[in-house]
Amino acid sequence: MYDGLADLPRLLGPGAVADIAQGLDAIDVGALLADLPASPAEAAVVCGFGPGFVGAVRAHLVGHLAAIRQFYREAAHRGWVD
């Protein structure tokens, strides 16, 4: 939904989708999460989830990264646009 506060959303072509897939695959998850606080409550606040977040923050982030990686890999493989 366009909120009128920024540029209009743009369609990404197959090349951009492939670039995003490569960029996501290049992320070192261990390094990315190295400075995440060990306390789930502190980690939730640092990530912007707030104090009401319930669950394992690391597992949540790793799971979502895996899902978005899989989506963009498949989209790049099929030549989809986003």
mmCIF file with all atom_site columns, C-alpha atoms in Angstrom:
data_model
loop_
_atom_site.group_PDB
_atom_site.id
_atom_site.type_symbol
_atom_site.label_atom_id
_atom_site.label_alt_id
_atom_site.label_comp_id
_atom_site.label_asym_id
_atom_site.label_entity_id
_atom_site.label_seq_id
_atom_site.pdbx_PDB_ins_code
_atom_site.Cartn_x
_atom_site.Cartn_y
_atom_site.Cartn_z
_atom_site.occupancy
_atom_site.B_iso_or_equiv
_atom_site.pdbx_formal_charge
_atom_site.auth_seq_id
_atom_site.auth_comp_id
_atom_site.auth_asym_id
_atom_site.auth_atom_id
_atom_site.pdbx_PDB_model_num
ATOM 1  C CA . MET A 1 1  ? 0.000  0.000   0.000   1.00 0.00 ? 1  MET A CA 1
ATOM 2  C CA . TYR A 1 2  ? 1.455  3.348   -1.040  1.00 0.00 ? 2  TYR A CA 1
ATOM 3  C CA . ASP A 1 3  ? 1.430  5.841   1.828   1.00 0.00 ? 3  ASP A CA 1
ATOM 4  C CA . GLY A 1 4  ? 2.329  8.905   -0.253  1.00 0.00 ? 4  GLY A CA 1
ATOM 5  C CA . LEU A 1 5  ? 5.313  9.698   1.967   1.00 0.00 ? 5  LEU A CA 1
ATOM 6  C CA . ALA A 1 6  ? 8.065  8.430   -0.305  1.00 0.00 ? 6  ALA A CA 1
ATOM 7  C CA . ASP A 1 7  ? 8.708  7.501   -3.898  1.00 0.00 ? 7  ASP A CA 1
ATOM 8  C CA . LEU A 1 8  ? 6.223  5.157   -5.494  1.00 0.00 ? 8  LEU A CA 1
ATOM 9  C CA . PRO A 1 9  ? 7.096  1.484   -5.119  1.00 0.00 ? 9  PRO A CA 1
ATOM 10 C CA . ARG A 1 10 ? 9.013  0.101   -8.075  1.00 0.00 ? 10 ARG A CA 1
ATOM 11 C CA . LEU A 1 11 ? 8.987  -3.301  -9.664  1.00 0.00 ? 11 LEU A CA 1
ATOM 12 C CA . LEU A 1 12 ? 12.319 -5.105  -9.449  1.00 0.00 ? 12 LEU A CA 1
ATOM 13 C CA . GLY A 1 13 ? 13.475 -6.783  -12.633 1.00 0.00 ? 13 GLY A CA 1
ATOM 14 C CA . PRO A 1 14 ? 15.023 -10.255 -12.786 1.00 0.00 ? 14 PRO A CA 1
ATOM 15 C CA . GLY A 1 15 ? 18.570 -8.861  -12.543 1.00 0.00 ? 15 GLY A CA 1
ATOM 16 C CA . ALA A 1 16 ? 17.786 -6.953  -9.359  1.00 0.00 ? 16 ALA A CA 1
ATOM 17 C CA . VAL A 1 17 ? 16.076 -10.018 -7.878  1.00 0.00 ? 17 VAL A CA 1
ATOM 18 C CA . ALA A 1 18 ? 19.184 -12.100 -8.652  1.00 0.00 ? 18 ALA A CA 1
ATOM 19 C CA . ASP A 1 19 ? 21.392 -9.420  -7.043  1.00 0.00 ? 19 ASP A CA 1
ATOM 20 C CA . ILE A 1 20 ? 19.244 -9.491  -3.916  1.00 0.00 ? 20 ILE A CA 1
ATOM 21 C CA . ALA A 1 21 ? 19.459 -13.303 -3.798  1.00 0.00 ? 21 ALA A CA 1
ATOM 22 C CA . GLN A 1 22 ? 23.254 -13.121 -4.038  1.00 0.00 ? 22 GLN A CA 1
ATOM 23 C CA . GLY A 1 23 ? 23.430 -10.429 -1.373  1.00 0.00 ? 23 GLY A CA 1
ATOM 24 C CA . LEU A 1 24 ? 21.267 -12.439 1.009   1.00 0.00 ? 24 LEU A CA 1
ATOM 25 C CA . ASP A 1 25 ? 23.392 -15.545 0.420   1.00 0.00 ? 25 ASP A CA 1
ATOM 26 C CA . ALA A 1 26 ? 26.528 -13.536 1.219   1.00 0.00 ? 26 ALA A CA 1
ATOM 27 C CA . ILE A 1 27 ? 25.324 -12.653 4.721   1.00 0.00 ? 27 ILE A CA 1
ATOM 28 C CA . ASP A 1 28 ? 27.369 -14.354 7.424   1.00 0.00 ? 28 ASP A CA 1
ATOM 29 C CA . VAL A 1 29 ? 24.646 -15.121 9.947   1.00 0.00 ? 29 VAL A CA 1
ATOM 30 C CA . GLY A 1 30 ? 27.118 -15.856 12.734  1.00 0.00 ? 30 GLY A CA 1
ATOM 31 C CA . ALA A 1 31 ? 28.851 -12.519 12.286  1.00 0.00 ? 31 ALA A CA 1
ATOM 32 C CA . LEU A 1 32 ? 25.527 -10.724 11.925  1.00 0.00 ? 32 LEU A CA 1
ATOM 33 C CA . LEU A 1 33 ? 24.273 -12.093 15.234  1.00 0.00 ? 33 LEU A CA 1
ATOM 34 C CA . ALA A 1 34 ? 27.605 -12.006 17.086  1.00 0.00 ? 34 ALA A CA 1
ATOM 35 C CA . ASP A 1 35 ? 26.797 -8.810  18.967  1.00 0.00 ? 35 ASP A CA 1
ATOM 36 C CA . LEU A 1 36 ? 23.181 -9.703  19.712  1.00 0.00 ? 36 LEU A CA 1
ATOM 37 C CA . PRO A 1 37 ? 22.657 -9.742  23.490  1.00 0.00 ? 37 PRO A CA 1
ATOM 38 C CA . ALA A 1 38 ? 22.392 -13.218 25.019  1.00 0.00 ? 38 ALA A CA 1
ATOM 39 C CA . SER A 1 39 ? 19.304 -12.255 26.977  1.00 0.00 ? 39 SER A CA 1
ATOM 40 C CA . PRO A 1 40 ? 16.177 -12.831 24.873  1.00 0.00 ? 40 PRO A CA 1
ATOM 41 C CA . ALA A 1 41 ? 14.516 -9.751  26.386  1.00 0.00 ? 41 ALA A CA 1
ATOM 42 C CA . GLU A 1 42 ? 17.511 -7.512  25.598  1.00 0.00 ? 42 GLU A CA 1
ATOM 43 C CA . ALA A 1 43 ? 17.874 -9.006  22.124  1.00 0.00 ? 43 ALA A CA 1
ATOM 44 C CA . ALA A 1 44 ? 14.191 -8.346  21.422  1.00 0.00 ? 44 ALA A CA 1
ATOM 45 C CA . VAL A 1 45 ? 14.568 -4.686  22.381  1.00 0.00 ? 45 VAL A CA 1
ATOM 46 C CA . VAL A 1 46 ? 17.755 -4.286  20.301  1.00 0.00 ? 46 VAL A CA 1
ATOM 47 C CA . CYS A 1 47 ? 15.954 -5.757  17.278  1.00 0.00 ? 47 CYS A CA 1
ATOM 48 C CA . GLY A 1 48 ? 12.996 -3.452  17.760  1.00 0.00 ? 48 GLY A CA 1
ATOM 49 C CA . PHE A 1 49 ? 10.594 -6.220  18.755  1.00 0.00 ? 49 PHE A CA 1
ATOM 50 C CA . GLY A 1 50 ? 9.935  -4.610  22.099  1.00 0.00 ? 50 GLY A CA 1
ATOM 51 C CA . PRO A 1 51 ? 9.499  -6.128  25.523  1.00 0.00 ? 51 PRO A CA 1
ATOM 52 C CA . GLY A 1 52 ? 6.416  -8.144  24.534  1.00 0.00 ? 52 GLY A CA 1
ATOM 53 C CA . PHE A 1 53 ? 8.316  -10.460 22.184  1.00 0.00 ? 53 PHE A CA 1
ATOM 54 C CA . VAL A 1 54 ? 8.063  -14.101 23.250  1.00 0.00 ? 54 VAL A CA 1
ATOM 55 C CA . GLY A 1 55 ? 10.457 -16.720 21.962  1.00 0.00 ? 55 GLY A CA 1
ATOM 56 C CA . ALA A 1 56 ? 14.030 -17.191 20.847  1.00 0.00 ? 56 ALA A CA 1
ATOM 57 C CA . VAL A 1 57 ? 15.135 -14.044 19.033  1.00 0.00 ? 57 VAL A CA 1
ATOM 58 C CA . ARG A 1 58 ? 18.088 -15.710 17.299  1.00 0.00 ? 58 ARG A CA 1
ATOM 59 C CA . ALA A 1 59 ? 15.970 -18.567 16.012  1.00 0.00 ? 59 ALA A CA 1
ATOM 60 C CA . HIS A 1 60 ? 13.319 -16.101 14.860  1.00 0.00 ? 60 HIS A CA 1
ATOM 61 C CA . LEU A 1 61 ? 15.861 -14.037 12.910  1.00 0.00 ? 61 LEU A CA 1
ATOM 62 C CA . VAL A 1 62 ? 17.631 -17.068 11.443  1.00 0.00 ? 62 VAL A CA 1
ATOM 63 C CA . GLY A 1 63 ? 14.311 -18.579 10.379  1.00 0.00 ? 63 GLY A CA 1
ATOM 64 C CA . HIS A 1 64 ? 13.159 -15.396 8.675   1.00 0.00 ? 64 HIS A CA 1
ATOM 65 C CA . LEU A 1 65 ? 16.498 -14.930 6.929   1.00 0.00 ? 65 LEU A CA 1
ATOM 66 C CA . ALA A 1 66 ? 16.344 -18.523 5.680   1.00 0.00 ? 66 ALA A CA 1
ATOM 67 C CA . ALA A 1 67 ? 12.827 -17.966 4.347   1.00 0.00 ? 67 ALA A CA 1
ATOM 68 C CA . ILE A 1 68 ? 13.672 -14.733 2.521   1.00 0.00 ? 68 ILE A CA 1
ATOM 69 C CA . ARG A 1 69 ? 16.826 -16.342 1.097   1.00 0.00 ? 69 ARG A CA 1
ATOM 70 C CA . GLN A 1 70 ? 14.824 -19.275 -0.192  1.00 0.00 ? 70 GLN A CA 1
ATOM 71 C CA . PHE A 1 71 ? 12.207 -16.973 -1.721  1.00 0.00 ? 71 PHE A CA 1
ATOM 72 C CA . TYR A 1 72 ? 14.753 -14.830 -3.585  1.00 0.00 ? 72 TYR A CA 1
ATOM 73 C CA . ARG A 1 73 ? 16.816 -17.850 -4.699  1.00 0.00 ? 73 ARG A CA 1
ATOM 74 C CA . GLU A 1 74 ? 13.711 -19.405 -6.224  1.00 0.00 ? 74 GLU A CA 1
ATOM 75 C CA . ALA A 1 75 ? 12.589 -16.093 -7.709  1.00 0.00 ? 75 ALA A CA 1
ATOM 76 C CA . ALA A 1 76 ? 16.023 -15.574 -9.280  1.00 0.00 ? 76 ALA A CA 1
ATOM 77 C CA . HIS A 1 77 ? 16.059 -19.136 -10.593 1.00 0.00 ? 77 HIS A CA 1
ATOM 78 C CA . ARG A 1 78 ? 12.654 -18.676 -12.212 1.00 0.00 ? 78 ARG A CA 1
ATOM 79 C CA . GLY A 1 79 ? 13.354 -15.152 -13.456 1.00 0.00 ? 79 GLY A CA 1
ATOM 80 C CA . TRP A 1 80 ? 10.510 -13.686 -11.410 1.00 0.00 ? 80 TRP A CA 1
ATOM 81 C CA . VAL A 1 81 ? 10.152 -10.008 -10.641 1.00 0.00 ? 81 VAL A CA 1
ATOM 82 C CA . ASP A 1 82 ? 9.285  -8.520  -7.276  1.00 0.00 ? 82 ASP A CA 1
#
